[in-house]
XYZ file of C-alpha atoms in Angstrom:
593
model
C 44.096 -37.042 -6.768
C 40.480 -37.737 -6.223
C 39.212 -41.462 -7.184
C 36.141 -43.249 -8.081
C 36.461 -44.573 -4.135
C 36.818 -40.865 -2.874
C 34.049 -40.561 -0.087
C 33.336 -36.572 -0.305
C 30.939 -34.629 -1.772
C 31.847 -32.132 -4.190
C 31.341 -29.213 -2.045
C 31.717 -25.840 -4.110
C 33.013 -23.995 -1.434
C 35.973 -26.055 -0.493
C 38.378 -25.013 -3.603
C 38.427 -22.079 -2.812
C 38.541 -22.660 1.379
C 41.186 -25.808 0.981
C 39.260 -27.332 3.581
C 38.611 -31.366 3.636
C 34.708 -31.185 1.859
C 32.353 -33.810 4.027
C 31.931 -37.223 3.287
C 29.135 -38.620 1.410
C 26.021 -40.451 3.443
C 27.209 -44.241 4.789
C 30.707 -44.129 3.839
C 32.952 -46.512 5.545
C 35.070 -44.507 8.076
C 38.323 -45.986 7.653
C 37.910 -44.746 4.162
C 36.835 -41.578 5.472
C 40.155 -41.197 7.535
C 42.242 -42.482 5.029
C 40.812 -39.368 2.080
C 41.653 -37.112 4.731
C 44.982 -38.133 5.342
C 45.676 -37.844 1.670
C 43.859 -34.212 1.569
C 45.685 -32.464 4.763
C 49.093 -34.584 2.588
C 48.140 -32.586 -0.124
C 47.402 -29.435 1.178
C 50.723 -29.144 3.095
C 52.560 -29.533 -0.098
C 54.092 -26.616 -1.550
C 54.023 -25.486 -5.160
C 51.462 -24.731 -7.381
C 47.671 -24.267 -6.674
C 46.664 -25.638 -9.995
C 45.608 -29.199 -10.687
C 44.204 -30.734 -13.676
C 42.751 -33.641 -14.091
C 41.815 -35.861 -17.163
C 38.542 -36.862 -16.694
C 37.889 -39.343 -19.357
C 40.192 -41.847 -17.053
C 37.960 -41.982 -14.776
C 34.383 -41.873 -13.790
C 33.695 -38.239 -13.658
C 31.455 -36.326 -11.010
C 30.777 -34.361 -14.550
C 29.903 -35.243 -17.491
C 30.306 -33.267 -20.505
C 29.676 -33.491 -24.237
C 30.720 -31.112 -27.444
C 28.493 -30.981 -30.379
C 28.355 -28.786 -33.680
C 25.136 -28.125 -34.811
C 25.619 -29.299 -38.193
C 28.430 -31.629 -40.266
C 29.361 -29.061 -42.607
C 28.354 -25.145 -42.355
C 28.689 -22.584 -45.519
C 31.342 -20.198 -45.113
C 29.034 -17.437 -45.144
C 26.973 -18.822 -41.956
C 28.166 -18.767 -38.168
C 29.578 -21.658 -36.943
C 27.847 -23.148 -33.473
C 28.931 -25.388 -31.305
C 27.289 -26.632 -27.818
C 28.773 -27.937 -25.018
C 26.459 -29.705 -22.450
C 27.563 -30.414 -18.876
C 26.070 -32.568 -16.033
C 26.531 -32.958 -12.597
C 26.559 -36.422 -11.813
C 26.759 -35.972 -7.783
C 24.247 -35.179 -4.577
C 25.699 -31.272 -4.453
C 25.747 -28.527 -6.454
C 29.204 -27.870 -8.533
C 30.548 -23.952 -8.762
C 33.387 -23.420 -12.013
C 34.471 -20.182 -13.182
C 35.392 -21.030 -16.267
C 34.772 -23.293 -19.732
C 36.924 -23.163 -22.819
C 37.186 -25.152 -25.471
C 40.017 -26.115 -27.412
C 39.674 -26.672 -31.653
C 42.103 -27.689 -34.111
C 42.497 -24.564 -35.862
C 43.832 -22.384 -32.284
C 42.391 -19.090 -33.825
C 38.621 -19.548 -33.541
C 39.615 -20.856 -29.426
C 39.253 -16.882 -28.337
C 35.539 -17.348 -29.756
C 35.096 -20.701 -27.192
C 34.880 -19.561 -24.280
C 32.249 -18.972 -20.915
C 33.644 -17.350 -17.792
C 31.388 -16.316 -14.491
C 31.173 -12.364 -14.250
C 33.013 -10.834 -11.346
C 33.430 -12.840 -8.606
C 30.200 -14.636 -9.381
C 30.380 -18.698 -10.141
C 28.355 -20.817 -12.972
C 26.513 -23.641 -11.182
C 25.897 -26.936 -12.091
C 22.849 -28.301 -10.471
C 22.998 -32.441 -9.241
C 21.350 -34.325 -12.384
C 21.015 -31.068 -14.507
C 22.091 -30.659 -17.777
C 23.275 -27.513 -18.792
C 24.261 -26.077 -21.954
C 26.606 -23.570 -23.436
C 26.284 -22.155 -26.767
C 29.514 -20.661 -28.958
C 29.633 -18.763 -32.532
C 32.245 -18.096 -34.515
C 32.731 -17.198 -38.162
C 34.855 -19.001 -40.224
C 38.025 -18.055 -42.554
C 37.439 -18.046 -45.846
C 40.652 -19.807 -46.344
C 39.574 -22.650 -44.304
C 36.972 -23.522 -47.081
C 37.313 -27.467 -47.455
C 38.352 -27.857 -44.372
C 37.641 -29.580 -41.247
C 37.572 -28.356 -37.737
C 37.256 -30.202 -34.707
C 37.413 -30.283 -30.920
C 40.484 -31.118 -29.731
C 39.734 -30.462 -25.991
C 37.385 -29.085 -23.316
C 38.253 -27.828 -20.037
C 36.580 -26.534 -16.902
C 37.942 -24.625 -14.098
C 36.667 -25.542 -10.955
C 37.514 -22.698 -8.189
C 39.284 -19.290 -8.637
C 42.167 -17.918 -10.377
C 43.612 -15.963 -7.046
C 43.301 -19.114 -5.118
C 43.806 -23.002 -5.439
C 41.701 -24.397 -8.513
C 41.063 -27.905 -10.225
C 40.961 -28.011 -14.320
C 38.924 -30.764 -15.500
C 39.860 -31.911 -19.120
C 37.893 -33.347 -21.866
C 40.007 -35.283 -24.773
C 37.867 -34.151 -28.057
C 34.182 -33.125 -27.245
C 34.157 -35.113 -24.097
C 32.129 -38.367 -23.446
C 33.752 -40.898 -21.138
C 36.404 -43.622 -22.042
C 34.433 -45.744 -19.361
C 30.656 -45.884 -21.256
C 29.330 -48.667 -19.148
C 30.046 -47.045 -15.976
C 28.855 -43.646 -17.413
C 25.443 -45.387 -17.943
C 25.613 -46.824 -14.043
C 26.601 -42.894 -12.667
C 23.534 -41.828 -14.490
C 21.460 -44.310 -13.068
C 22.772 -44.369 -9.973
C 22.013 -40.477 -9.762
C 18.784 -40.300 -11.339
C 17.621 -42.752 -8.536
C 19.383 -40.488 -5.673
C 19.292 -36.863 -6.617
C 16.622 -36.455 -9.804
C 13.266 -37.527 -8.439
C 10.980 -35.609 -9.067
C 12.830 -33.894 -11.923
C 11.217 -36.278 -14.913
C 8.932 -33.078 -15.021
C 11.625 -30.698 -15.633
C 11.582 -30.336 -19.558
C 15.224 -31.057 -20.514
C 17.015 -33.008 -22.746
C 17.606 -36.319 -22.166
C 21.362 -36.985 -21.602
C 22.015 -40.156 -23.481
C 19.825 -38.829 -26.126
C 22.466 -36.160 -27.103
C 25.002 -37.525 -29.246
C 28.914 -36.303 -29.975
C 29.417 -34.341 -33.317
C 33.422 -33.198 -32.629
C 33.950 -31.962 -36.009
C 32.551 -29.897 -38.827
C 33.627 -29.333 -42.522
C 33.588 -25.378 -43.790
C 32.325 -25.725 -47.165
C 31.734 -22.780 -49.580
C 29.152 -20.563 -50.011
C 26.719 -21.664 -51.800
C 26.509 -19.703 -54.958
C 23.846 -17.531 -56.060
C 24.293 -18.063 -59.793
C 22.424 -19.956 -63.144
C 24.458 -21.901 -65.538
C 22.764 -22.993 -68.653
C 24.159 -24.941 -71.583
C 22.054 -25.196 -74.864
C 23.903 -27.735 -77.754
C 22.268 -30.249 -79.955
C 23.026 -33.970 -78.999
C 24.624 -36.028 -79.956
C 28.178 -35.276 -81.430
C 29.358 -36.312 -84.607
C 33.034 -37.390 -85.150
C 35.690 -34.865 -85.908
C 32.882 -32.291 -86.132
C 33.562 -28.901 -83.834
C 30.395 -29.422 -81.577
C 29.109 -26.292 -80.078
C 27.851 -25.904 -76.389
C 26.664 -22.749 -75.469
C 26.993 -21.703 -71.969
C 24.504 -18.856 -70.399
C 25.627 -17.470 -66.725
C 23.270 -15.201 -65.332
C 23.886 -13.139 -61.892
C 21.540 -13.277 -59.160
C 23.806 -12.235 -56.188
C 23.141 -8.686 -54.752
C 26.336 -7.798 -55.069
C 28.720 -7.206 -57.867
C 30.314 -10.962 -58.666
C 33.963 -10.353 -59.499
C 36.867 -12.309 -61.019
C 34.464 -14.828 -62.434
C 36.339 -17.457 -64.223
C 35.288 -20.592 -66.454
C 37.116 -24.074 -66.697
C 35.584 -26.315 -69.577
C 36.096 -29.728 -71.152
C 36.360 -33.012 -70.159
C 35.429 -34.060 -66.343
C 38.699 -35.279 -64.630
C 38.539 -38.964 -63.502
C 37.194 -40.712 -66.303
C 38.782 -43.497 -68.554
C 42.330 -41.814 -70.009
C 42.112 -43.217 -73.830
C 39.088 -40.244 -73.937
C 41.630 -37.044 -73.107
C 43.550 -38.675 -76.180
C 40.428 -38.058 -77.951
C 38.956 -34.922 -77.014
C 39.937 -31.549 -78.251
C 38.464 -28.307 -76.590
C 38.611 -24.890 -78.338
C 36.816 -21.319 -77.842
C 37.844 -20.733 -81.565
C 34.918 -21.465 -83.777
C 36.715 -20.513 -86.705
C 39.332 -23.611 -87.085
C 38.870 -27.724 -86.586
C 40.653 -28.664 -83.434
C 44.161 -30.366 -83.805
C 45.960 -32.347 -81.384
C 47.313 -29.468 -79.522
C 44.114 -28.167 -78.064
C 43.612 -29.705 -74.675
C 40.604 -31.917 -72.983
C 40.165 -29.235 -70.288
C 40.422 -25.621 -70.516
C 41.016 -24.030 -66.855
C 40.315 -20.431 -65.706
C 38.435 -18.538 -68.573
C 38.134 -15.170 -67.648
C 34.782 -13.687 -68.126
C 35.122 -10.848 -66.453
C 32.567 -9.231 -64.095
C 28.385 -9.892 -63.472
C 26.081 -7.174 -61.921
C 23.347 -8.192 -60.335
C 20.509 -9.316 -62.539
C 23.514 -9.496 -65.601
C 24.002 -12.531 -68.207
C 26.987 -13.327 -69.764
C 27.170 -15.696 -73.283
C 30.009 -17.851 -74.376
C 30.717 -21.079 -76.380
C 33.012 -23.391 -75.843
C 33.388 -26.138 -79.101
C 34.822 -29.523 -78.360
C 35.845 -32.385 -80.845
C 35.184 -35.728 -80.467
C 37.388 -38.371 -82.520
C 35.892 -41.632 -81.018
C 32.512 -42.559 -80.647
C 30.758 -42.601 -77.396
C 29.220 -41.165 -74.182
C 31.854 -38.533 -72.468
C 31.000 -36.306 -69.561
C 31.910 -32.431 -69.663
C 32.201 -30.036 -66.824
C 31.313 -26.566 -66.733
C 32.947 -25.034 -63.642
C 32.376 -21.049 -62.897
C 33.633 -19.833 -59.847
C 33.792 -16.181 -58.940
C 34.318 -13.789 -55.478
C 31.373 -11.928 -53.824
C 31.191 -9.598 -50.952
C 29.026 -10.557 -48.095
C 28.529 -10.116 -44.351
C 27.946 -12.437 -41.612
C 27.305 -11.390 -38.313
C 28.633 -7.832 -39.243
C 31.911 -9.077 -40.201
C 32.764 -8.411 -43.614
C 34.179 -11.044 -45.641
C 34.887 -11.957 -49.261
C 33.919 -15.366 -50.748
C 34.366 -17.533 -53.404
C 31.763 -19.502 -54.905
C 31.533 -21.895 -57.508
C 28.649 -23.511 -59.022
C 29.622 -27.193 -61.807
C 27.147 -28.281 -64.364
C 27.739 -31.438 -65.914
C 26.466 -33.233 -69.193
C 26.864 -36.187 -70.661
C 27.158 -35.912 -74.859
C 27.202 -39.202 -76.961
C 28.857 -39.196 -80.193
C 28.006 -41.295 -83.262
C 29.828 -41.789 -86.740
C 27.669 -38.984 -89.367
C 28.151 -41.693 -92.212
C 29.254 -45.078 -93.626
C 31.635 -45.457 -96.483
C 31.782 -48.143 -98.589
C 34.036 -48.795 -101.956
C 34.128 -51.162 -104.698
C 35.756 -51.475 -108.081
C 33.655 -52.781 -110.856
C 33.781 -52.969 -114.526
C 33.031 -50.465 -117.088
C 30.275 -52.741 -117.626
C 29.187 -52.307 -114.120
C 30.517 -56.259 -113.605
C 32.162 -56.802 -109.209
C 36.625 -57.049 -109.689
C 38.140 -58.687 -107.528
C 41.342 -58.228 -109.874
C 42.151 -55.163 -111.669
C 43.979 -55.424 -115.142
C 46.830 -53.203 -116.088
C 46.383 -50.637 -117.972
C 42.828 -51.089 -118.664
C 40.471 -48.765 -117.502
C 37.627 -49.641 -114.567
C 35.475 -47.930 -112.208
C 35.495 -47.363 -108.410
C 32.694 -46.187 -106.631
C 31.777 -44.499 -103.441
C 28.843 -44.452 -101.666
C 28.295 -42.605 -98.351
C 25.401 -43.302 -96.461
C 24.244 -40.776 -93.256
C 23.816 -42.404 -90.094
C 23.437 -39.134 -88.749
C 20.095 -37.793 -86.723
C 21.058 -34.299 -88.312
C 20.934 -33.596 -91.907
C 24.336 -33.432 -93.359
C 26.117 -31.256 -96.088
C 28.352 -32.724 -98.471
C 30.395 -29.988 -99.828
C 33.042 -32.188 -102.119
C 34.884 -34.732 -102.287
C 38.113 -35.515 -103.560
C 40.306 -38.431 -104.628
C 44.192 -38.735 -103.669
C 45.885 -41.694 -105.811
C 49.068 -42.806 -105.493
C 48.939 -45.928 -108.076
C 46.681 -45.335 -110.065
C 45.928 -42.423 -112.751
C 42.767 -41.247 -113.960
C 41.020 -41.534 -117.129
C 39.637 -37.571 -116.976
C 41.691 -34.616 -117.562
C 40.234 -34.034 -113.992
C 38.209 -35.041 -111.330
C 35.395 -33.270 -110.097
C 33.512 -34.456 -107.375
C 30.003 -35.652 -108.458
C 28.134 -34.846 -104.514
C 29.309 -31.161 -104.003
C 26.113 -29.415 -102.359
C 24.432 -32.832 -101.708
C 22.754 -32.497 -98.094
C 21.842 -36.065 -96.934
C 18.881 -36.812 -94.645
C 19.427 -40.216 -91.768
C 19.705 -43.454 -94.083
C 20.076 -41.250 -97.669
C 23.108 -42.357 -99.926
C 25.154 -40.293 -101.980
C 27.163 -42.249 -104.565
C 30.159 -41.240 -106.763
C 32.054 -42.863 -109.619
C 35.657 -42.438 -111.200
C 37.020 -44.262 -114.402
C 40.606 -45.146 -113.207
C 43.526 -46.977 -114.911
C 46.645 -48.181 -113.663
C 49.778 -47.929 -114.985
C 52.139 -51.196 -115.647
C 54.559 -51.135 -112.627
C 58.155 -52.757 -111.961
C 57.352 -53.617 -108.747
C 56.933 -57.662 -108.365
C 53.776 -57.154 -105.995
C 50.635 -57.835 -107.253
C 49.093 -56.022 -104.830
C 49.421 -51.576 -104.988
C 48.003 -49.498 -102.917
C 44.789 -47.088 -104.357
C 44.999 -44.040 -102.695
C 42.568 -41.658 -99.936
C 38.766 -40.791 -100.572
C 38.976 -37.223 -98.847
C 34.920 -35.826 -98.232
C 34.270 -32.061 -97.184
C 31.045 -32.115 -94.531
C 29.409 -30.306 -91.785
C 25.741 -30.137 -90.243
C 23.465 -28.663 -92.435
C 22.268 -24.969 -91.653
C 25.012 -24.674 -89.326
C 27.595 -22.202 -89.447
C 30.880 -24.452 -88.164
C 34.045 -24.896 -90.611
C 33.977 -27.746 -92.875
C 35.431 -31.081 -91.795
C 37.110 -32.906 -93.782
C 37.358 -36.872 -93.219
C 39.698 -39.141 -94.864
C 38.737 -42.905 -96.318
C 41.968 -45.112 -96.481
C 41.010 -47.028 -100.116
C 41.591 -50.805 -100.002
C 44.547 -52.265 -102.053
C 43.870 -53.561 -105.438
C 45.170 -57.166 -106.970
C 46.843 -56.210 -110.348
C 46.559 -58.833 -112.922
C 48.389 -58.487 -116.304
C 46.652 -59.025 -119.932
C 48.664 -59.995 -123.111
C 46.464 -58.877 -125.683
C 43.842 -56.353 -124.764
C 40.494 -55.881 -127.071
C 38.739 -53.367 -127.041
C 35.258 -51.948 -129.194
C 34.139 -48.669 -130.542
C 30.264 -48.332 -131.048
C 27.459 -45.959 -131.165
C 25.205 -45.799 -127.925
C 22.482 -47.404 -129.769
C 21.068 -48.797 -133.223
C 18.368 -48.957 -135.518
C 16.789 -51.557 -137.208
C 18.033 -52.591 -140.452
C 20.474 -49.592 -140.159
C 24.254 -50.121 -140.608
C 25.752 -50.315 -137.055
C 29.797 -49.763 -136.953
C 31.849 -51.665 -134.708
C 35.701 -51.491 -134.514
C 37.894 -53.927 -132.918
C 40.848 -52.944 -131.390
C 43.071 -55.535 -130.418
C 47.035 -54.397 -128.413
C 49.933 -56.522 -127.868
C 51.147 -56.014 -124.799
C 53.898 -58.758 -125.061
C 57.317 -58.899 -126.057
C 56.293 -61.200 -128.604
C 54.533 -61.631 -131.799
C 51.177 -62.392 -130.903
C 48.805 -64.525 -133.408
C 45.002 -64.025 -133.175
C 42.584 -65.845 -134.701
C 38.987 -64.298 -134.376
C 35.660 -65.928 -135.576
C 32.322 -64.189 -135.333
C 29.822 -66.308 -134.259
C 25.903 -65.907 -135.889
C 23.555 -64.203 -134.201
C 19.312 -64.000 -134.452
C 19.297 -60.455 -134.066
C 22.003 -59.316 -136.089
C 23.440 -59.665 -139.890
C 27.067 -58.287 -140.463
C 29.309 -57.808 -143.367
C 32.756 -58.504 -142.991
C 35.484 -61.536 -142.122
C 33.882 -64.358 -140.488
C 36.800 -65.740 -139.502
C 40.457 -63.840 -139.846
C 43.671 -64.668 -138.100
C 46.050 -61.784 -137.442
C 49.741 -61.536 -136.510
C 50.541 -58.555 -134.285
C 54.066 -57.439 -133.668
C 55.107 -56.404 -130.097
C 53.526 -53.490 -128.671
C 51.788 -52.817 -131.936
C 47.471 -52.542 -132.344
C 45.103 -54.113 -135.352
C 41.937 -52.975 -135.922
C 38.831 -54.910 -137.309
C 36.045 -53.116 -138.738
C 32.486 -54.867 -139.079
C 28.923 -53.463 -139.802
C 25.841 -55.262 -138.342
C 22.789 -54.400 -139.024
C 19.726 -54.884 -136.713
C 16.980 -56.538 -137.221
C 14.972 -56.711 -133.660
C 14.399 -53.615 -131.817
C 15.025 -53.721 -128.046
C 17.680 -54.425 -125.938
C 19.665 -57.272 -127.961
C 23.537 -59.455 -127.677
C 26.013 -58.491 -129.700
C 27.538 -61.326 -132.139
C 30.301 -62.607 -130.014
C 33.635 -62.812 -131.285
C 35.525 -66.310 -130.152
C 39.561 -65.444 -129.384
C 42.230 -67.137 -129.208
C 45.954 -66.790 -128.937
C 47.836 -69.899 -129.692
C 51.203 -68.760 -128.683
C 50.073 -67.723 -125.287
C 48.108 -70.318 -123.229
C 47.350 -68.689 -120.416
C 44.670 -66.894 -121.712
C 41.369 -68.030 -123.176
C 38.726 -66.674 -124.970
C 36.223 -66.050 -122.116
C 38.953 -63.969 -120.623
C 39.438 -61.732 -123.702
C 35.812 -61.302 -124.241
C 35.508 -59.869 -120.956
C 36.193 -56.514 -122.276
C 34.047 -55.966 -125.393
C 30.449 -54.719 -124.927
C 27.284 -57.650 -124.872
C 24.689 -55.717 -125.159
C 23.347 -52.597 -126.686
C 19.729 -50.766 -126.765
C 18.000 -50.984 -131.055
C 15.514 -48.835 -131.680
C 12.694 -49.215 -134.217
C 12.283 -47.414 -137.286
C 9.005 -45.118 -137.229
C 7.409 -44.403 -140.500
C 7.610 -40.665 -140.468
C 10.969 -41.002 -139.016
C 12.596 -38.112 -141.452
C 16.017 -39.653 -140.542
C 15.607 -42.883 -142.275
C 15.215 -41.298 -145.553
């Protein structure tokens, strides 16, 4: 096997002559004697005429180096590849043959150079040469990579004794720092006078030993059109526009929708894709909808479809719009058939549509933090839009559980209301609730249920659910209550009837004093004290009569129950009416005669 120390030159003749080539300039002849001792050994052994030798263990006489054109190549283009070569010795080098070796064994028939006839490809000393390959590409190979797993060069002919030099991957040499010495070494002893030759410079060339297939690149417009952002639990609509512009007829053209892959998990919990515009998502419809068929685009053809997703948490998600679809093309007059694909992505915020806060008050409009049994109050609603769209409230319902109303029935009091960003639509029910056997103070109220889409739009209704807060029961002995007009006039008879319950299992005594007042003269007891039998009512009749117009206080009753100490008479008074609008008598007033 020839050596770095081997003393010939690399004779192109003496392959194919088996004779011992001539030694190089100065060589030291007991070197000289001892190469061609080891030749004639060699040549008087029997067997085969073929020899290969890897050249990347040693410094080569020939240097060689594999690049594709590009990193990646579309499916639809020819794949090139160069190989350079250079002869790094004083004499020029003959070889029959170069073929190169890639990782996928089918495109190696595309590879390869061979001399014509019984004519040889010459490398000239300190020349690069280069050799150019094409090949097209499978379309199954799309995404992946292919690389150079070899290159090889026959030195000499078939018929007679021939060397293979071999290349691991796309060549270079394992020995770089020696490569760089050859070069100089035979730039300084064969290549003056060449700087003139226009060439590329050797070390200037650089190894690219692989190259990805990717596909075609498609020849398509997606569009979406929606209206950001989305609102909670609403069906948000994107519409999605495709639009041919391929010369050819795009077949099997396919959609996948939703959610992009890869992003935090809690979000495919909360995201709901549909193509069903009719009916609110559920929990059964998927984040990501694969493989839509859409059928087939002409050339110059658009194709609509919407695709409406549901958002249960607030904030940003990204969706993917993938279309892929399989065109007939040609690439250096070989038919093929690719598939393309082209993604659009977009990222869609959603925000709450509106706030909803409750509170239970008096029926004189007074904040509870404790509701009495049996006595009626008031809860009210009030929803305020946070949304950037106006909405439409289309009703609103109320689900109790311990509680009963005070109406035959409820009827919600914002159906048709459409609410503008910051506008507040309020509601209120008269409630009682019931005396329970339960020993907890605390029951629970029931659901606020509200009807609502975007305004104008022509989505199904959603329908959100408000969890009501518990309410703090607190029991009352003896309830008093008053019947009166809405309003008075001055020194007209006013009516007002007491009615005071026992709610006890005892006989209650109450003892009731009116107290004077500025604005008001009554007739009836000042002072009375009344014995009321379990679960039994009394009712107290007295007539003021006005004297100031205006918004004036009632005479206030003072209350007391001396068999039951827990209550006082601040805390009975709580329910009777304080105030109440007078109005003054006009002179032609036909009703005051």
């Amino acid at each position: 096997m020839l050596t770095t120390d081997t003393p010939f030159t690399h004779n192109p003749t003496f392959l194919q002559q088996n004779q011992v080539p001539d030694p190089e300039p100065d060589c030291d002849p007991a070197s000289v004697g001892a190469a061609r001792t080891l030749w004639n050994d060699r040549m008087a052994l029997s067997g085969s005429n073929e020899l290969t030798v890897e050249v990347q263990d040693y410094i080569p006489f020939i240097q060689c180096k594999g690049r594709f054109q590009s990193p990646s190549f579309h499916v639809d283009q020819p794949i090139l590849l160069q190989v350079f070569l250079r002869a790094d010795c004083p004499q020029p080098v003959a070889f029959s043959k170069l073929a190169v070796s890639l990782s996928n064994q089918e495109y190696n028939q595309w590879c390869v150079a061979e001399a014509s006839g019984s004519d040889s490809m010459t490398l000239l000393p300190g020349k690069t040469r280069s050799f150019s390959f094409s090949f097209v590409a499978k379309t199954e190979d799309v995404g992946k990579k292919i690389e150079v797993t070899g290159v090889e060069l026959m030195l000499g002919a078939a018929a007679g004794r021939c060397v293979f030099l071999s290349w691991r991957g796309a060549g270079g040499d394992a020995a770089s720092a020696h490569e760089a010495l050859q070069a100089s070494r035979s730039s300084r002893r064969w290549g003056r006078g060449l700087e003139a030759r226009q060439e590329p410079s050797w070390d200037s060339l650089s190894l690219q030993p692989s190259t990805m297939i990717i596909s075609r690149v498609p020849r398509i417009s997606v569009q979406l059109s929606h209206q950001p952002p989305a609102l909670t639990n609403e069906l948000y609509r994107i519409g999605i526009s495709v639009r041919s512009e391929e010369d050819a007829t795009a077949r099997d053209v396919t959609l996948t929708a939703g959610l992009k892959p890869g992003q935090d998990a809690g979000l495919s919990q909360t995201t709901q894709v549909t193509l069903d515009g009719s009916v609110v998502c559920d929990d059964s419809c998927p984040s990501l909808i694969p493989d839509i068929p859409l059928g087939t685009l002409e050339p110059g053809q658009r194709l609509d479809r919407c695709v409406y997703v549901t958002c249960v948490s607030t904030g940003p998600r990204v969706f993917l719009f993938h279309v892929a679809y399989s065109v007939d093309t040609s690439v250096d007059g070989r038919r093929i058939v690719c598939r393309c694909h082209k993604d659009e992505t977009v990222t869609i915020e959603t925000v709450v549509p509106f706030e909803v806060s409750v509170k239970f008050v008096s029926t004189k409009f007074e904040p509870l933090d404790r509701v009495a049994v049996d006595v009626p109050f008031l809860l009210m609603t009030d929803v305020q839009s946070s949304s950037p769209w106006p909405l439409l409230l289309s009703s609103s319902s109320l689900t109790l559980l311990a509680m009963s109303s005070t109406s035959a029935q409820l009827q919600s009091q914002v159906q048709d209301v459409v609410l503008e960003t910051g506008e507040c639509a309020s509601e209120c029910f008269s409630l009682r609730c019931p005396a329970h056997n339960s020993s907890s103070n605390a029951v629970a109220t029931g659901q606020y249920l509200i009807s609502w889409r975007r305004y104008r739009a022509d989505s199904p209704l959603i329908q959100t659910t408000v969890t009501l807060p518990h309410v703090i029961l607190e029991p009352v002995p003896v309830y008093i209550h008053a019947d009166l007009p809405s309003f008075g006039r001055v020194r007209e008879s006013l009516p007002v009837r007491y009615h005071i319950e026992n709610r006890t299992a005892l006989v209650q005594e109450v003892e009731m004093a009116v107290e004077p007042s500025d604005a008001f003269m009554f007739s009836g007891l000042k002072q009375v004290r009344l014995r009321i039998l379990p679960g039994s009512e009394q009712q107290m009749l007295y007539n003021y009569y006005p004297l100031m117009a205006g918004y004036q206080t009632l005479p206030q009753l003072n209350i007391s129950l001396p068999r039951c100490q827990t209550s006082n008479s601040q805390a009975l008074r709580r329910f009777l009416p304080q105030r109440i609008f007078v109005k003054a008598v006009r002179l032609n007033d036909t009703s005051t005669k």
